mmCIF file with all atom_site columns, C-alpha atoms in Angstrom:
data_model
loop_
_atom_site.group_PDB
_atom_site.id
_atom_site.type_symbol
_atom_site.label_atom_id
_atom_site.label_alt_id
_atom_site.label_comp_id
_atom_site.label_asym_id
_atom_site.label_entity_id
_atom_site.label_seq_id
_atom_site.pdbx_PDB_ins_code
_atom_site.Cartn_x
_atom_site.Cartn_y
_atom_site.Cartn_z
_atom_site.occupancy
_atom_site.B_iso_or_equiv
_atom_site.pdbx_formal_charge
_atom_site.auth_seq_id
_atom_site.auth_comp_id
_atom_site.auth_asym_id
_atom_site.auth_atom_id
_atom_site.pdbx_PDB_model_num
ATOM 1   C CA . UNK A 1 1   ? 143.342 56.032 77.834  1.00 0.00 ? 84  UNK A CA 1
ATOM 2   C CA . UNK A 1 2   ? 145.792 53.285 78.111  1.00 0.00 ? 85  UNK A CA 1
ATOM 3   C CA . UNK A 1 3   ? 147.748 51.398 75.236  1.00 0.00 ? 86  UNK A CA 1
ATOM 4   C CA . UNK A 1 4   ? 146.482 48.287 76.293  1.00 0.00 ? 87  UNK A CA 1
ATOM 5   C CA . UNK A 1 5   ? 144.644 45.893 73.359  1.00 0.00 ? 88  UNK A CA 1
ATOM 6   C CA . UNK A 1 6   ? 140.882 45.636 73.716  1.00 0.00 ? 89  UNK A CA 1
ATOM 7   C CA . UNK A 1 7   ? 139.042 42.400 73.278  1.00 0.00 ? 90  UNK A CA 1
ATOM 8   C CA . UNK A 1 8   ? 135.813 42.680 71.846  1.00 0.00 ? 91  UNK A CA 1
ATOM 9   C CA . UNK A 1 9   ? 133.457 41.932 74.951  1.00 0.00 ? 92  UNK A CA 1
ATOM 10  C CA . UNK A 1 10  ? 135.445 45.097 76.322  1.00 0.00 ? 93  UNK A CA 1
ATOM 11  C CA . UNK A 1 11  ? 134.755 47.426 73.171  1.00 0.00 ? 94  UNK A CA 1
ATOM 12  C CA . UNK A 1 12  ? 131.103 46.506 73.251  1.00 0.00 ? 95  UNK A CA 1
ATOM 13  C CA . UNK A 1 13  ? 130.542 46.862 77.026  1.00 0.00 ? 96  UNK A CA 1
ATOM 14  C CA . UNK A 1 14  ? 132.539 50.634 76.822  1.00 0.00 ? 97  UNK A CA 1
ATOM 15  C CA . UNK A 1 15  ? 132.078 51.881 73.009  1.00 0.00 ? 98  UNK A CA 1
ATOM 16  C CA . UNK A 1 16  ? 134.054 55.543 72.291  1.00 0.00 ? 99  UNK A CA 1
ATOM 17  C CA . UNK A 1 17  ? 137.462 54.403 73.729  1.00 0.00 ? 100 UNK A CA 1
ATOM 18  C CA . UNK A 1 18  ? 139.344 53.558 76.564  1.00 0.00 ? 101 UNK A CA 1
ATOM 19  C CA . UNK A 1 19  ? 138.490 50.118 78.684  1.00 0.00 ? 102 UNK A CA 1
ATOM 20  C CA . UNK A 1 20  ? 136.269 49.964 81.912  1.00 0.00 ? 103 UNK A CA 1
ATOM 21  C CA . UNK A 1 21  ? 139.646 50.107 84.068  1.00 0.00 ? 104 UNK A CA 1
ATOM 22  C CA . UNK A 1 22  ? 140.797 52.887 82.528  1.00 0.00 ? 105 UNK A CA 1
ATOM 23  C CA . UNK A 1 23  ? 137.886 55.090 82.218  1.00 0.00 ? 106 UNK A CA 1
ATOM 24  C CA . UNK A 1 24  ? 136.480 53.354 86.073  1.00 0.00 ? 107 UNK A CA 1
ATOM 25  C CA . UNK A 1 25  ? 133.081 54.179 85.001  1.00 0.00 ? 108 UNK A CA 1
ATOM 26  C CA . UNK A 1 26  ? 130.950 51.263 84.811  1.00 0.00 ? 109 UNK A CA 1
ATOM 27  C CA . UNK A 1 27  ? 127.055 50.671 84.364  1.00 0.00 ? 110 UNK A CA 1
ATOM 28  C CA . UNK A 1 28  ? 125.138 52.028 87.471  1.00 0.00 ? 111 UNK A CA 1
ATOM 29  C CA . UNK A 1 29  ? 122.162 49.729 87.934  1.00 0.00 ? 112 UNK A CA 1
ATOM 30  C CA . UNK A 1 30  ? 118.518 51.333 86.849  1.00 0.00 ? 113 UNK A CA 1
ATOM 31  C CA . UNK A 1 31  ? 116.539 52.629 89.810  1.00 0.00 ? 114 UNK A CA 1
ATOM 32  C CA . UNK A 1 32  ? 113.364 51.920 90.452  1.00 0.00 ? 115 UNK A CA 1
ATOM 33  C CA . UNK A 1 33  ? 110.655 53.573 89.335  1.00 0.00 ? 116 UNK A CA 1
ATOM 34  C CA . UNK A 1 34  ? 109.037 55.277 91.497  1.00 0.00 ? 117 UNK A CA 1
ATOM 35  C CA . UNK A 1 35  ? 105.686 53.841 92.973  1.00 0.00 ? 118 UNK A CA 1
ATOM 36  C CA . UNK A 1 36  ? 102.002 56.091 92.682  1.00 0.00 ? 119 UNK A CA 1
ATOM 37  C CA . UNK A 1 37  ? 101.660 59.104 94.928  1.00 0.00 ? 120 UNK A CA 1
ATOM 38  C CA . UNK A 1 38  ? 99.032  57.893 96.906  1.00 0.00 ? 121 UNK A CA 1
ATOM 39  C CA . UNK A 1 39  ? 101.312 54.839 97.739  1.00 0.00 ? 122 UNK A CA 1
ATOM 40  C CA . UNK A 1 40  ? 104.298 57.238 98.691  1.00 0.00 ? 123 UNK A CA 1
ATOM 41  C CA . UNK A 1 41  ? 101.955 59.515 101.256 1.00 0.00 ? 124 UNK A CA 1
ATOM 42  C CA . UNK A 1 42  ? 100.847 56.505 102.476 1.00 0.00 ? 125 UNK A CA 1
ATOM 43  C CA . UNK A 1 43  ? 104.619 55.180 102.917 1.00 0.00 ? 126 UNK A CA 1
ATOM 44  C CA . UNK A 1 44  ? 105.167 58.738 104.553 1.00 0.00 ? 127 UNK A CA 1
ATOM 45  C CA . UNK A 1 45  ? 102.433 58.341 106.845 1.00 0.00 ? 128 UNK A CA 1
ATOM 46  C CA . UNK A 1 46  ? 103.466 54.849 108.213 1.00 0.00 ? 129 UNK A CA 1
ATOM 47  C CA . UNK A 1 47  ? 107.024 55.942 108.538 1.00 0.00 ? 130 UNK A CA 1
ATOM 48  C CA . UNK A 1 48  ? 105.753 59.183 110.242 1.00 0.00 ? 131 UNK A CA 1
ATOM 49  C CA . UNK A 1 49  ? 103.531 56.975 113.017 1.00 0.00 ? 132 UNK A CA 1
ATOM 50  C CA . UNK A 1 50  ? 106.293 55.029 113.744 1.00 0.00 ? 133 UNK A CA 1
ATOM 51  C CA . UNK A 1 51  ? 108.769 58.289 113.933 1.00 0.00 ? 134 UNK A CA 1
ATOM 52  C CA . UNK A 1 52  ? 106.641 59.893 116.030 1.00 0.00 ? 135 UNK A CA 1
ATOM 53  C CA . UNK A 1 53  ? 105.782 57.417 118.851 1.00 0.00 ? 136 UNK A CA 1
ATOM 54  C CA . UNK A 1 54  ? 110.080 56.357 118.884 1.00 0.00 ? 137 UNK A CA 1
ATOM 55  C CA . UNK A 1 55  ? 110.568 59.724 119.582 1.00 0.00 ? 138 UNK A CA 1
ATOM 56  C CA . UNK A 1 56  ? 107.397 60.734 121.853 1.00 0.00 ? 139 UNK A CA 1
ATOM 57  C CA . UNK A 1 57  ? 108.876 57.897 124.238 1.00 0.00 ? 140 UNK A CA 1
ATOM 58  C CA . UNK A 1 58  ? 112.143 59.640 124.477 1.00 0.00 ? 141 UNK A CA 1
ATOM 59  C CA . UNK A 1 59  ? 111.464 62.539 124.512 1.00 0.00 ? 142 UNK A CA 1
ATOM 60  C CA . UNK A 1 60  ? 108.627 61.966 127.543 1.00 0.00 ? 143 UNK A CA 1
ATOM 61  C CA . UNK A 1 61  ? 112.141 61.795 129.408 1.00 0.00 ? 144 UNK A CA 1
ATOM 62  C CA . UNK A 1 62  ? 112.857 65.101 128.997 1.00 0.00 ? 145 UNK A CA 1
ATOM 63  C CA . UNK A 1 63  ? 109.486 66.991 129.835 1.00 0.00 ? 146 UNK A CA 1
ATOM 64  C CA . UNK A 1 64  ? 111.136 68.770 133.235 1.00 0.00 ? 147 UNK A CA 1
ATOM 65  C CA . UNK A 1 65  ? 114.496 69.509 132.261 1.00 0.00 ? 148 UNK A CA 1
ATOM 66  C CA . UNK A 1 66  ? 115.848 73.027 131.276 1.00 0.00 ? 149 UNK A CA 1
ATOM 67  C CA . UNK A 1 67  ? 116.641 72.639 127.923 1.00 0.00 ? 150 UNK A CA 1
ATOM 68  C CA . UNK A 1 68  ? 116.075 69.374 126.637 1.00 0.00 ? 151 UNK A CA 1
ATOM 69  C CA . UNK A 1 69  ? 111.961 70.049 126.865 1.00 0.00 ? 152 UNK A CA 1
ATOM 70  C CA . UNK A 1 70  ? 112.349 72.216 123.801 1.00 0.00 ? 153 UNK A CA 1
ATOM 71  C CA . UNK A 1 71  ? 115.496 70.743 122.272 1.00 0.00 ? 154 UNK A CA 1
ATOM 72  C CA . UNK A 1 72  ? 113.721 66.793 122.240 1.00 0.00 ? 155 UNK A CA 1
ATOM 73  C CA . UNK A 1 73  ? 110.476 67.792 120.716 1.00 0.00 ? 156 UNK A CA 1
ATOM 74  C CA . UNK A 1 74  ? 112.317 69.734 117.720 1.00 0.00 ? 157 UNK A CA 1
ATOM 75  C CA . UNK A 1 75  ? 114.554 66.451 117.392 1.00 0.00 ? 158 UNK A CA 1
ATOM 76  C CA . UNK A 1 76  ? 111.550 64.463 117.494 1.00 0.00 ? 159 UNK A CA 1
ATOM 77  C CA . UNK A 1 77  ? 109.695 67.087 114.794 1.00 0.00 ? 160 UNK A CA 1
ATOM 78  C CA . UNK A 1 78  ? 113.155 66.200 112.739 1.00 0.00 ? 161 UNK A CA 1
ATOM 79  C CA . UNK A 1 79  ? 112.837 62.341 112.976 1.00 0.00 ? 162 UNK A CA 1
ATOM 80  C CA . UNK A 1 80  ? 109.570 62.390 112.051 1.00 0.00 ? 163 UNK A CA 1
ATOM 81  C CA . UNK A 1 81  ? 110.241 64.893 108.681 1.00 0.00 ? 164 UNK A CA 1
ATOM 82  C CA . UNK A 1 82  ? 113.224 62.992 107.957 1.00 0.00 ? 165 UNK A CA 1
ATOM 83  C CA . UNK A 1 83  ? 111.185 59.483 108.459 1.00 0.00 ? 166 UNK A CA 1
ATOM 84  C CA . UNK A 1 84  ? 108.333 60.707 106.286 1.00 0.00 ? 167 UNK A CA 1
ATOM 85  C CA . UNK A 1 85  ? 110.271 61.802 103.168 1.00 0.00 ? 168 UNK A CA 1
ATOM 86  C CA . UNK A 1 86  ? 112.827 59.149 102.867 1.00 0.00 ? 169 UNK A CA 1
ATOM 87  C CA . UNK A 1 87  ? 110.008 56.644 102.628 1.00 0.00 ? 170 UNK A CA 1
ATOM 88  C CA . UNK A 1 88  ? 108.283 58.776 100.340 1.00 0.00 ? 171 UNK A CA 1
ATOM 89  C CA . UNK A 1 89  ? 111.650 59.528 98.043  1.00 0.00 ? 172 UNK A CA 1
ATOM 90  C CA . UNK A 1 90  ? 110.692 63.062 97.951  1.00 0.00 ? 173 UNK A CA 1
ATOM 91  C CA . UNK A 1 91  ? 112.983 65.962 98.467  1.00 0.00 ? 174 UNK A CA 1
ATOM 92  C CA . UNK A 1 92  ? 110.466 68.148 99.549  1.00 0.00 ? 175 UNK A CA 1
ATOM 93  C CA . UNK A 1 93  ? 109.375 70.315 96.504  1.00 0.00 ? 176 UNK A CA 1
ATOM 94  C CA . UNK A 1 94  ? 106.464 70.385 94.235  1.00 0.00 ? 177 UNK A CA 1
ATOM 95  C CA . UNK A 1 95  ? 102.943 68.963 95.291  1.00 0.00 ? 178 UNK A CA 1
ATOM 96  C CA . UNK A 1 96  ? 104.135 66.033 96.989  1.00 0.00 ? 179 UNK A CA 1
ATOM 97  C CA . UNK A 1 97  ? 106.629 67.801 98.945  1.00 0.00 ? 180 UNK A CA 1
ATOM 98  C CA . UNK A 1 98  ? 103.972 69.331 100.333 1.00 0.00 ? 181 UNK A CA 1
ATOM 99  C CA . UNK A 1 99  ? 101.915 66.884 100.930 1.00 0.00 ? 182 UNK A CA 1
ATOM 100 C CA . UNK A 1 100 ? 104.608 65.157 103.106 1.00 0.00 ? 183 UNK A CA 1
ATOM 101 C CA . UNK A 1 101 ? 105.724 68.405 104.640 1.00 0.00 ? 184 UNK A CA 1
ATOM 102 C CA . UNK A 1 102 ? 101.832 68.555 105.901 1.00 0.00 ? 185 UNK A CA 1
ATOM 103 C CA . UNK A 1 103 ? 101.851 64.889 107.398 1.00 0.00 ? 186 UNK A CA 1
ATOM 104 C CA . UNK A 1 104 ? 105.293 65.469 109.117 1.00 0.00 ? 187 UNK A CA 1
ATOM 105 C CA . UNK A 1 105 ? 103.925 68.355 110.666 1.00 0.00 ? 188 UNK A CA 1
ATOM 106 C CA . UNK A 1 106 ? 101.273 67.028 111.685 1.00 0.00 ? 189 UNK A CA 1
ATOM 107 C CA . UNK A 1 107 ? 103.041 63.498 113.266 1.00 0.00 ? 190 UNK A CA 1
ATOM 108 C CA . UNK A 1 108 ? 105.597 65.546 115.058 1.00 0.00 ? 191 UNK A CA 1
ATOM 109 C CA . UNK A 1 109 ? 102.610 67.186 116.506 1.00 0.00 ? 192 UNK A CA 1
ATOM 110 C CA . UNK A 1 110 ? 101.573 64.071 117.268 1.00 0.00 ? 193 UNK A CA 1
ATOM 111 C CA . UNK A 1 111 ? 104.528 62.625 118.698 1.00 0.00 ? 194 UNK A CA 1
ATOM 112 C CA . UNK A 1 112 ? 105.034 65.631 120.840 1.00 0.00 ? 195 UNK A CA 1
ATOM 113 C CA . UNK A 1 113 ? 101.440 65.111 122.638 1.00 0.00 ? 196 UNK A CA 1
ATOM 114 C CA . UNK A 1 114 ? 102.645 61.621 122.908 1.00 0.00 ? 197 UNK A CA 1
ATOM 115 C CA . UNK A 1 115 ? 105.686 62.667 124.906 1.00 0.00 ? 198 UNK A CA 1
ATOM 116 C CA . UNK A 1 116 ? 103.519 64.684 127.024 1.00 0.00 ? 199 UNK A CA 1
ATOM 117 C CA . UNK A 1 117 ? 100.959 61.626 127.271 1.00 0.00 ? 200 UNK A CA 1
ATOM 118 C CA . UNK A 1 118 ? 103.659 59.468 128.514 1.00 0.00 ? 201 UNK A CA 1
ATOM 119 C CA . UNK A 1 119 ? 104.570 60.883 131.771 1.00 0.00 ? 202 UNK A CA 1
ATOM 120 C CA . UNK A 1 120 ? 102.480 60.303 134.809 1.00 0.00 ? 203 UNK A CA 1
ATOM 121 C CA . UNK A 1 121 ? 99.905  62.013 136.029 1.00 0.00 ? 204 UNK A CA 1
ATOM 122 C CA . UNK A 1 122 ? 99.146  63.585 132.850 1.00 0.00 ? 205 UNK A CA 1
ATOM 123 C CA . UNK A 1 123 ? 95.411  62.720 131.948 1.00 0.00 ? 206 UNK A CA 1
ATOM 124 C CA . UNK A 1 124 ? 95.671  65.064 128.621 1.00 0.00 ? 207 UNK A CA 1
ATOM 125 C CA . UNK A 1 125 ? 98.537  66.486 126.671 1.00 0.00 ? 208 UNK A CA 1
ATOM 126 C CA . UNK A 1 126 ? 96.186  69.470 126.332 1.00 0.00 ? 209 UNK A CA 1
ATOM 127 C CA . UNK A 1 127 ? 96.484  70.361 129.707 1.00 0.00 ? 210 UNK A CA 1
ATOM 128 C CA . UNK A 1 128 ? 98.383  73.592 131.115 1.00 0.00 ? 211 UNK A CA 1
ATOM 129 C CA . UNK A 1 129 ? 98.459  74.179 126.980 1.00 0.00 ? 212 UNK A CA 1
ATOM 130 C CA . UNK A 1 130 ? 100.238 77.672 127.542 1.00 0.00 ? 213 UNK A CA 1
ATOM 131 C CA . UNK A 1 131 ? 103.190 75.766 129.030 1.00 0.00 ? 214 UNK A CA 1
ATOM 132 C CA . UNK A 1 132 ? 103.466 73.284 126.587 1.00 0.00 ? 215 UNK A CA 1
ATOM 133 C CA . UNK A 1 133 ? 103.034 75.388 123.754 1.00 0.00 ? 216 UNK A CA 1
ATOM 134 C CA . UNK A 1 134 ? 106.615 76.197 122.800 1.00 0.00 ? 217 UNK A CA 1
ATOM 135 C CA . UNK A 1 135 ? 107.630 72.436 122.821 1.00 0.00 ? 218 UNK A CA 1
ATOM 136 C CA . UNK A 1 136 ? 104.618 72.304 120.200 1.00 0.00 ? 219 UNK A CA 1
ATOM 137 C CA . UNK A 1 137 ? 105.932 75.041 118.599 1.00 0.00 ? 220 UNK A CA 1
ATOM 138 C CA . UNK A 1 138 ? 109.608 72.903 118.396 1.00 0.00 ? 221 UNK A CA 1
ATOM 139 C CA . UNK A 1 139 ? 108.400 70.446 117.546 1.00 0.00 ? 222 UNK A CA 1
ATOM 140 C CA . UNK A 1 140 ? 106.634 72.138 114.280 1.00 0.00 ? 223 UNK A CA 1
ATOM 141 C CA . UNK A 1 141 ? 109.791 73.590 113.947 1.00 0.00 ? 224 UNK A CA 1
ATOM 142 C CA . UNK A 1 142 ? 111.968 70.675 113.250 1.00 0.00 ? 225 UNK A CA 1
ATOM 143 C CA . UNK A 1 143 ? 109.742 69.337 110.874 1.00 0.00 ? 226 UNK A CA 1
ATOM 144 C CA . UNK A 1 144 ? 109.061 72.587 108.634 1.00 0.00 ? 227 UNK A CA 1
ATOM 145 C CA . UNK A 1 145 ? 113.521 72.745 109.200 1.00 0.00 ? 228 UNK A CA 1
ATOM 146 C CA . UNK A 1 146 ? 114.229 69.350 107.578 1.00 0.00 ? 229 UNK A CA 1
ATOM 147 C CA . UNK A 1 147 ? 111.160 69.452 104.916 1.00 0.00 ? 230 UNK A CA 1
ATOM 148 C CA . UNK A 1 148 ? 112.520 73.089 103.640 1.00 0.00 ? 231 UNK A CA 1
ATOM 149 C CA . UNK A 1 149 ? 112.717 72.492 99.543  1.00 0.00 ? 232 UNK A CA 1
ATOM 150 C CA . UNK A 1 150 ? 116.449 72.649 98.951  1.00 0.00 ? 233 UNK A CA 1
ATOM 151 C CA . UNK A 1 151 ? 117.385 76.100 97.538  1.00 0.00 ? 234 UNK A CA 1
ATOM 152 C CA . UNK A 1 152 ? 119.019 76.121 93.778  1.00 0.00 ? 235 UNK A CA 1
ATOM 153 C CA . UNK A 1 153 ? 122.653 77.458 93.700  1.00 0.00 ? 236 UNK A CA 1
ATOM 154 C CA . UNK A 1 154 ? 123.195 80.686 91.708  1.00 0.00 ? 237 UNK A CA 1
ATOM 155 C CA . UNK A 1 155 ? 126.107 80.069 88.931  1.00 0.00 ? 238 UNK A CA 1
ATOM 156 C CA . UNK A 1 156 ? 128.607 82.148 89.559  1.00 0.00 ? 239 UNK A CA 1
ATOM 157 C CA . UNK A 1 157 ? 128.881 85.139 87.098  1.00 0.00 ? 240 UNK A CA 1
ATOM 158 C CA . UNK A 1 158 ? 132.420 86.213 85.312  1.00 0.00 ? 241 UNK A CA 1
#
């Protein structure tokens, strides 16, 4: 706390001592609240669609090469997780989580058949399935990865 005199505006807008320069801590703005959960899976799902045909397009390009055919879809299963619960302002846990988790899953799915769908000569992204399965599999993979509920930190024990 400082020494300097307080005007009465200040003392009202920080009661218990020590001005808003001093202290630095000044009214955070109230959030939102947040909207029903059918709104927010719907939100998710939109988000998801969107995720998953971005990244299906890119990652089309990258069907033949070495690496990059497993390493795009699992980017493009982490686009579509990380689209899907940012516009559903879930973290991932309880019955919501879930639900989003589910949906993500399912889009990266999604935009993974869309990558294969993309390239020519491909009348079905079902087609040769056991070659494409582990880009599936990826793709699954990036999406379960970013929608894993975060774990609770043990306090330490003295």
């Amino acid at each position: 706390m400082c020494a300097r005199p307080r005007c009465r505006a200040d003392a009202q807008l920080s009661p218990g001592g020590g001005c808003v320069a001093c202290r630095g801590d000044l009214a955070a703005p109230p959030t939102p609240p947040l909207p029903p959960d059918g709104e927010r899976l719907v939100r998710a799902a939109l988000a998801a669609t969107v995720a998953a045909l971005a990244g299906g397009v890119v990652a089309s390009e990258y069907v033949e090469a070495p690496y990059f055919a497993y390493l795009a879809p699992l980017i493009v299963g982490l686009l579509v997780a990380a689209a899907a619960t940012r516009a559903a302002r879930t973290d991932g846990t309880g019955l919501l989580g879930g639900r989003v988790r589910a949906i993500s899953i399912a889009y990266a799915l999604v935009g993974c058949a869309f990558g294969f769908l993309t390239q020519p000569g491909t009348p079905s992204p079902f087609d040769d399935l056991g070659g494409k399965l582990l880009p599936y599999l990826c793709s699954v993979a990036g999406a379960v990865l970013w929608c894993l509920p975060p774990r609770r930190v043990p306090a330490p024990v003295d």
